[in-house]
């Protein structure tokens, strides 16, 4: 994840994870049902792609980021 655009910090990614997961699940359900969502689960961005905009969330302090890494690795 560290190789991502610096604006896509871990705090932002973790904050938007539930919203992105929900959108992906909805899209899959729609595809399996052969149905198009009339409201559009993902709105196109100004670039014309169907990527979701991520929220503006401040980056974690280094100590919090290191603690999250330790927790995720179980060390």
Tab-separated table of C-alpha atoms in Angstrom:
chain	number	residue	atom	x	y	z
A	1	UNK	CA	0.000	0.000	0.000
A	2	UNK	CA	2.898	2.349	0.545
A	3	UNK	CA	3.498	2.530	-3.202
A	4	UNK	CA	0.110	4.195	-3.765
A	5	UNK	CA	-0.369	7.868	-4.447
A	6	UNK	CA	0.620	9.770	-1.250
A	7	UNK	CA	-2.901	11.222	-1.050
A	8	UNK	CA	-4.235	7.683	-0.593
A	9	UNK	CA	-2.990	7.198	2.948
A	10	UNK	CA	-3.959	4.210	5.086
A	11	UNK	CA	-6.388	6.199	7.206
A	12	UNK	CA	-8.351	7.195	4.094
A	13	UNK	CA	-8.300	3.693	2.670
A	14	UNK	CA	-9.468	2.124	5.928
A	15	UNK	CA	-12.147	4.809	6.370
A	16	UNK	CA	-13.617	4.106	2.914
A	17	UNK	CA	-13.267	0.311	3.007
A	18	UNK	CA	-16.877	-0.400	4.137
A	19	UNK	CA	-18.334	1.936	1.478
A	20	UNK	CA	-16.191	0.424	-1.270
A	21	UNK	CA	-16.969	-3.126	-0.158
A	22	UNK	CA	-20.696	-2.354	-0.158
A	23	UNK	CA	-20.487	-0.883	-3.671
A	24	UNK	CA	-18.601	-3.935	-4.948
A	25	UNK	CA	-21.127	-6.323	-3.382
A	26	UNK	CA	-24.038	-4.374	-4.865
A	27	UNK	CA	-22.426	-4.393	-8.297
A	28	UNK	CA	-21.874	-8.147	-8.111
A	29	UNK	CA	-25.472	-8.783	-7.007
A	30	UNK	CA	-26.726	-6.649	-9.888
A	31	UNK	CA	-24.541	-8.471	-12.408
A	32	UNK	CA	-25.620	-11.884	-11.121
A	33	UNK	CA	-29.261	-10.836	-11.409
A	34	UNK	CA	-28.687	-9.361	-14.872
A	35	UNK	CA	-29.982	-6.063	-13.582
A	36	UNK	CA	-28.725	-2.518	-14.010
A	37	UNK	CA	-29.051	-0.264	-10.972
A	38	UNK	CA	-31.188	2.668	-12.113
A	39	UNK	CA	-29.546	4.964	-9.553
A	40	UNK	CA	-25.995	3.852	-10.310
A	41	UNK	CA	-24.004	2.352	-7.444
A	42	UNK	CA	-20.836	4.154	-8.547
A	43	UNK	CA	-21.045	7.566	-10.095
A	44	UNK	CA	-18.439	8.428	-12.753
A	45	UNK	CA	-15.765	10.873	-11.610
A	46	UNK	CA	-14.718	13.990	-13.461
A	47	UNK	CA	-12.168	11.868	-15.359
A	48	UNK	CA	-14.992	9.760	-16.760
A	49	UNK	CA	-13.950	6.558	-14.994
A	50	UNK	CA	-16.204	4.601	-12.648
A	51	UNK	CA	-13.782	4.806	-9.716
A	52	UNK	CA	-15.117	6.072	-6.399
A	53	UNK	CA	-13.739	9.225	-4.840
A	54	UNK	CA	-12.064	8.596	-1.511
A	55	UNK	CA	-12.805	10.708	1.545
A	56	UNK	CA	-10.585	13.497	2.798
A	57	UNK	CA	-9.133	11.969	5.962
A	58	UNK	CA	-5.928	13.057	7.673
A	59	UNK	CA	-3.062	10.563	7.685
A	60	UNK	CA	-2.397	8.664	10.897
A	61	UNK	CA	0.509	9.737	13.059
A	62	UNK	CA	3.518	7.451	12.570
A	63	UNK	CA	3.054	5.752	15.956
A	64	UNK	CA	-0.579	4.873	15.156
A	65	UNK	CA	0.431	3.545	11.728
A	66	UNK	CA	3.156	1.384	13.251
A	67	UNK	CA	0.726	0.075	15.890
A	68	UNK	CA	-1.800	-0.835	13.170
A	69	UNK	CA	0.943	-2.671	11.255
A	70	UNK	CA	1.922	-4.560	14.405
A	71	UNK	CA	-1.723	-5.481	15.091
A	72	UNK	CA	-2.305	-6.698	11.548
A	73	UNK	CA	0.840	-8.837	11.564
A	74	UNK	CA	0.170	-10.221	15.023
A	75	UNK	CA	3.732	-9.595	16.183
